[in-house]
mmCIF file of C-alpha atoms in Angstrom:
data_model
loop_
_atom_site.group_PDB
_atom_site.id
_atom_site.type_symbol
_atom_site.label_atom_id
_atom_site.label_comp_id
_atom_site.label_asym_id
_atom_site.label_seq_id
_atom_site.Cartn_x
_atom_site.Cartn_y
_atom_site.Cartn_z
ATOM 1 C CA MET A 952 95.088 159.597 91.697
ATOM 2 C CA THR A 953 98.842 158.769 91.558
ATOM 3 C CA SER A 954 99.744 154.365 91.135
ATOM 4 C CA SER A 955 101.565 154.833 94.972
ATOM 5 C CA ALA A 956 98.435 156.131 96.228
ATOM 6 C CA VAL A 957 95.876 153.800 95.040
ATOM 7 C CA VAL A 958 98.973 151.145 96.361
ATOM 8 C CA GLN A 959 98.231 152.494 99.584
ATOM 9 C CA ARG A 960 94.974 152.532 99.722
ATOM 10 C CA TYR A 961 93.898 149.085 98.259
ATOM 11 C CA ALA A 962 96.643 147.652 100.670
ATOM 12 C CA GLN A 963 95.284 149.458 103.612
ATOM 13 C CA ALA A 964 91.459 147.959 102.866
ATOM 14 C CA LEU A 965 93.156 144.468 102.858
ATOM 15 C CA TYR A 966 95.305 145.037 105.937
ATOM 16 C CA LEU A 967 92.165 146.978 107.860
ATOM 17 C CA GLU A 968 89.475 144.324 106.541
ATOM 18 C CA ALA A 969 92.097 141.207 108.526
ATOM 19 C CA ALA A 970 92.365 142.698 111.154
ATOM 20 C CA ASP A 971 94.857 140.254 113.194
ATOM 21 C CA SER A 972 94.237 137.220 111.122
ATOM 22 C CA GLN A 973 97.646 135.387 110.517
ATOM 23 C CA GLN A 974 96.098 132.888 107.690
ATOM 24 C CA VAL A 975 95.388 136.827 105.320
ATOM 25 C CA GLN A 976 99.700 137.860 106.320
ATOM 26 C CA GLU A 977 100.366 134.225 105.237
ATOM 27 C CA ASP A 978 98.141 134.784 102.066
ATOM 28 C CA VAL A 979 99.849 137.853 101.226
ATOM 29 C CA ALA A 980 103.690 135.647 102.043
ATOM 30 C CA LEU A 981 102.521 133.070 99.857
ATOM 31 C CA MET A 982 101.854 135.405 96.506
ATOM 32 C CA ILE A 983 104.066 137.116 96.573
ATOM 33 C CA GLY A 984 106.272 134.479 96.911
ATOM 34 C CA ALA A 985 104.594 133.015 93.907
ATOM 35 C CA LEU A 986 104.647 136.305 92.091
ATOM 36 C CA GLU A 987 108.340 136.657 92.034
ATOM 37 C CA ASP A 988 108.704 132.978 92.047
ATOM 38 C CA SER A 989 106.783 132.921 88.489
ATOM 39 C CA ARG A 990 107.416 135.690 85.645
ATOM 40 C CA GLU A 991 104.718 133.855 83.193
ATOM 41 C CA LEU A 992 102.147 135.211 86.535
ATOM 42 C CA ARG A 993 104.076 138.558 86.945
ATOM 43 C CA LEU A 994 103.096 138.906 82.682
ATOM 44 C CA CYS A 995 100.004 137.796 83.057
ATOM 45 C CA MET A 996 99.082 140.286 85.755
ATOM 46 C CA ALA A 997 100.531 143.178 84.345
ATOM 47 C CA SER A 998 98.951 142.487 79.999
ATOM 48 C CA PRO A 999 96.260 144.928 79.320
ATOM 49 C CA VAL A 1000 95.971 142.357 76.648
ATOM 50 C CA VAL A 1001 95.057 138.922 78.478
ATOM 51 C CA PRO A 1002 91.501 139.590 79.297
ATOM 52 C CA ARG A 1003 90.245 139.591 82.722
ATOM 53 C CA THR A 1004 87.554 136.743 82.362
ATOM 54 C CA ARG A 1005 90.995 134.953 81.372
ATOM 55 C CA LYS A 1006 93.051 136.527 84.696
ATOM 56 C CA SER A 1007 90.080 135.684 87.000
ATOM 57 C CA SER A 1008 90.353 132.103 86.153
ATOM 58 C CA VAL A 1009 94.171 132.514 86.714
ATOM 59 C CA ILE A 1010 93.975 133.299 90.693
ATOM 60 C CA ALA A 1011 91.014 130.919 90.883
ATOM 61 C CA GLN A 1012 92.686 128.120 89.633
ATOM 62 C CA LEU A 1013 95.979 129.272 91.685
ATOM 63 C CA PHE A 1014 95.539 130.790 94.568
ATOM 64 C CA GLY A 1015 91.334 129.522 95.289
ATOM 65 C CA THR A 1016 91.435 127.264 98.021
ATOM 66 C CA ARG A 1017 94.739 127.865 98.729
ATOM 67 C CA VAL A 1018 93.941 130.920 100.141
ATOM 68 C CA GLN A 1019 90.731 132.674 102.602
ATOM 69 C CA PRO A 1020 87.682 133.500 101.574
ATOM 70 C CA LEU A 1021 88.892 136.696 102.097
ATOM 71 C CA THR A 1022 91.681 137.395 100.176
ATOM 72 C CA HIS A 1023 90.688 135.150 97.051
ATOM 73 C CA LYS A 1024 87.797 138.183 97.528
ATOM 74 C CA PHE A 1025 90.284 140.822 97.159
ATOM 75 C CA LEU A 1026 92.520 139.559 94.516
ATOM 76 C CA GLN A 1027 89.227 139.753 92.495
ATOM 77 C CA LEU A 1028 88.192 143.091 93.078
ATOM 78 C CA LEU A 1029 92.001 144.072 91.665
ATOM 79 C CA VAL A 1030 90.911 141.955 88.878
ATOM 80 C CA SER A 1031 87.703 143.411 88.165
ATOM 81 C CA ARG A 1032 88.463 146.977 89.308
ATOM 82 C CA GLN A 1033 91.528 147.137 86.399
ATOM 83 C CA ARG A 1034 94.122 147.105 89.458
ATOM 84 C CA GLU A 1035 95.712 143.516 88.994
ATOM 85 C CA ASP A 1036 98.385 145.184 87.687
ATOM 86 C CA LEU A 1037 99.722 147.088 91.264
ATOM 87 C CA LEU A 1038 99.238 143.200 92.787
ATOM 88 C CA PRO A 1039 102.537 143.025 93.718
ATOM 89 C CA LEU A 1040 103.280 146.515 95.450
ATOM 90 C CA ILE A 1041 100.255 146.186 97.314
ATOM 91 C CA LEU A 1042 101.365 142.712 98.755
ATOM 92 C CA LYS A 1043 104.060 143.937 99.117
ATOM 93 C CA GLN A 1044 102.647 147.408 100.622
ATOM 94 C CA VAL A 1045 100.092 145.202 103.124
ATOM 95 C CA GLN A 1046 103.331 143.107 104.748
ATOM 96 C CA VAL A 1047 104.742 146.424 104.756
ATOM 97 C CA LEU A 1048 101.944 148.064 106.758
ATOM 98 C CA SER A 1049 101.753 144.497 109.322
ATOM 99 C CA ASP A 1050 105.499 144.837 109.890
ATOM 100 C CA GLN A 1051 105.561 147.976 110.724
ATOM 101 C CA ARG A 1052 102.898 147.150 113.311
ATOM 102 C CA LYS A 1053 105.038 144.312 114.761
ATOM 103 C CA GLY A 1054 108.263 146.341 115.075
ATOM 104 C CA ILE A 1055 110.270 144.913 111.638
ATOM 105 C CA ILE A 1056 111.850 147.117 109.178
ATOM 106 C CA HIS A 1057 111.904 146.840 105.610
ATOM 107 C CA VAL A 1058 115.876 146.904 104.712
ATOM 108 C CA LYS A 1059 116.300 147.233 101.416
ATOM 109 C CA ALA A 1060 119.960 145.795 100.398
ATOM 110 C CA HIS A 1061 121.835 146.329 96.629
ATOM 111 C CA VAL A 1062 124.119 143.775 95.781
ATOM 112 C CA ALA A 1063 127.145 142.962 93.298
ATOM 113 C CA GLU A 1064 126.936 139.485 93.518
ATOM 114 C CA PRO A 1065 124.472 137.157 95.347
ATOM 115 C CA LEU A 1066 124.565 136.028 98.564
ATOM 116 C CA ASP A 1067 124.708 133.082 99.115
ATOM 117 C CA ALA A 1068 122.397 132.043 103.056
ATOM 118 C CA SER A 1069 124.919 132.583 105.443
ATOM 119 C CA ALA A 1070 126.156 135.922 104.065
ATOM 120 C CA ARG A 1071 122.510 136.877 103.978
ATOM 121 C CA THR A 1072 122.114 135.713 107.823
ATOM 122 C CA GLN A 1073 124.815 137.009 108.664
ATOM 123 C CA LEU A 1074 124.029 141.135 107.167
ATOM 124 C CA THR A 1075 120.641 140.610 108.061
ATOM 125 C CA GLU A 1076 121.998 140.135 112.237
ATOM 126 C CA ALA A 1077 124.198 142.760 111.910
ATOM 127 C CA LEU A 1078 121.162 145.208 110.766
ATOM 128 C CA GLU A 1079 118.707 144.062 113.479
ATOM 129 C CA ASP A 1080 121.839 144.426 116.080
ATOM 130 C CA ARG A 1081 122.638 148.804 115.293
ATOM 131 C CA LEU A 1082 118.991 148.871 114.725
ATOM 132 C CA GLY A 1083 117.959 147.674 117.491
ATOM 133 C CA GLN A 1084 114.897 145.714 115.879
ATOM 134 C CA SER A 1085 114.075 142.600 113.339
ATOM 135 C CA VAL A 1086 115.020 143.729 109.821
ATOM 136 C CA ARG A 1087 112.990 141.832 106.782
ATOM 137 C CA LEU A 1088 115.212 142.080 104.219
ATOM 138 C CA SER A 1089 115.510 142.026 99.785
ATOM 139 C CA VAL A 1090 118.418 141.642 98.226
ATOM 140 C CA THR A 1091 118.599 143.030 94.684
ATOM 141 C CA GLU A 1092 121.501 142.794 92.797
ATOM 142 C CA ASP A 1093 122.483 145.358 90.606
ATOM 143 C CA GLU A 1094 125.265 144.950 88.235
ATOM 144 C CA ASN A 1095 125.990 148.480 88.044
ATOM 145 C CA LEU A 1096 127.751 147.800 91.375
ATOM 146 C CA ILE A 1097 131.866 146.508 91.735
ATOM 147 C CA GLY A 1098 131.639 145.156 94.505
ATOM 148 C CA GLY A 1099 130.158 146.519 98.536
ATOM 149 C CA LEU A 1100 126.124 147.190 99.063
ATOM 150 C CA VAL A 1101 123.800 150.086 99.144
ATOM 151 C CA LEU A 1102 121.406 149.718 101.849
ATOM 152 C CA SER A 1103 118.523 151.503 101.749
ATOM 153 C CA ILE A 1104 116.325 152.043 105.028
ATOM 154 C CA GLY A 1105 112.733 153.498 104.454
ATOM 155 C CA ASP A 1106 114.136 156.643 102.939
ATOM 156 C CA THR A 1107 117.666 156.785 104.183
ATOM 157 C CA VAL A 1108 119.723 155.552 101.345
ATOM 158 C CA TYR A 1109 124.321 153.925 103.328
ATOM 159 C CA ASP A 1110 125.872 153.735 99.749
ATOM 160 C CA GLY A 1111 128.711 151.359 101.173
ATOM 161 C CA SER A 1112 129.707 150.393 97.462
ATOM 162 C CA VAL A 1113 133.105 150.644 96.064
ATOM 163 C CA ARG A 1114 131.795 153.489 93.433
ATOM 164 C CA TYR A 1115 131.226 155.448 96.230
ATOM 165 C CA GLN A 1116 134.194 154.570 98.264
ATOM 166 C CA LEU A 1117 136.491 155.440 94.753
ATOM 167 C CA SER A 1118 135.009 158.646 94.523
ATOM 168 C CA ALA A 1119 135.021 160.072 98.367
ATOM 169 C CA LEU A 1120 138.730 158.771 98.032
ATOM 170 C CA ARG A 1121 139.337 160.970 94.684
ATOM 171 C CA LYS A 1122 137.548 163.968 96.909
ATOM 172 C CA ARG A 1123 139.296 163.874 99.672
ATOM 173 C CA MET A 1124 142.598 163.776 97.605
ATOM 174 C CA HIS A 1125 141.267 166.288 95.158
ATOM 175 C CA LEU A 1126 141.623 164.681 92.032
#
């Protein structure tokens, strides 16, 4: 089974088991934040060298009292089934499933330079106006971009990068 199929199955299992539990959704957001903020935690979960007992202990120490019993049990299940390396992907997929139900669209923006809070808010609002739905924006810096941004909405990519604009100009000028 491919890893994307495994991610989808585990995410769907947690999502369906949690039903409409707002607390589990908050747990998912908390864990996504912890994984994004802690390089050590990401490396620990992804490393095949770290023993499962240690990973289980780390999960218990970090999340044992901070998350719902269902969420904690799910995390321990991932470790016991040797799927803890997929944790970030599974958590993001749970969030996607929840957001789909709420009518929220995930948009990935690749930018040349970091966006401040104001620019991020403006971009989110512009996308919401354009798409007519709520947007969850994730921004990634891409050093390969000269300027502009590239948006991914589902399977569609909108390339507003300077490189693409220059390429299009060259084609129009037949250079």
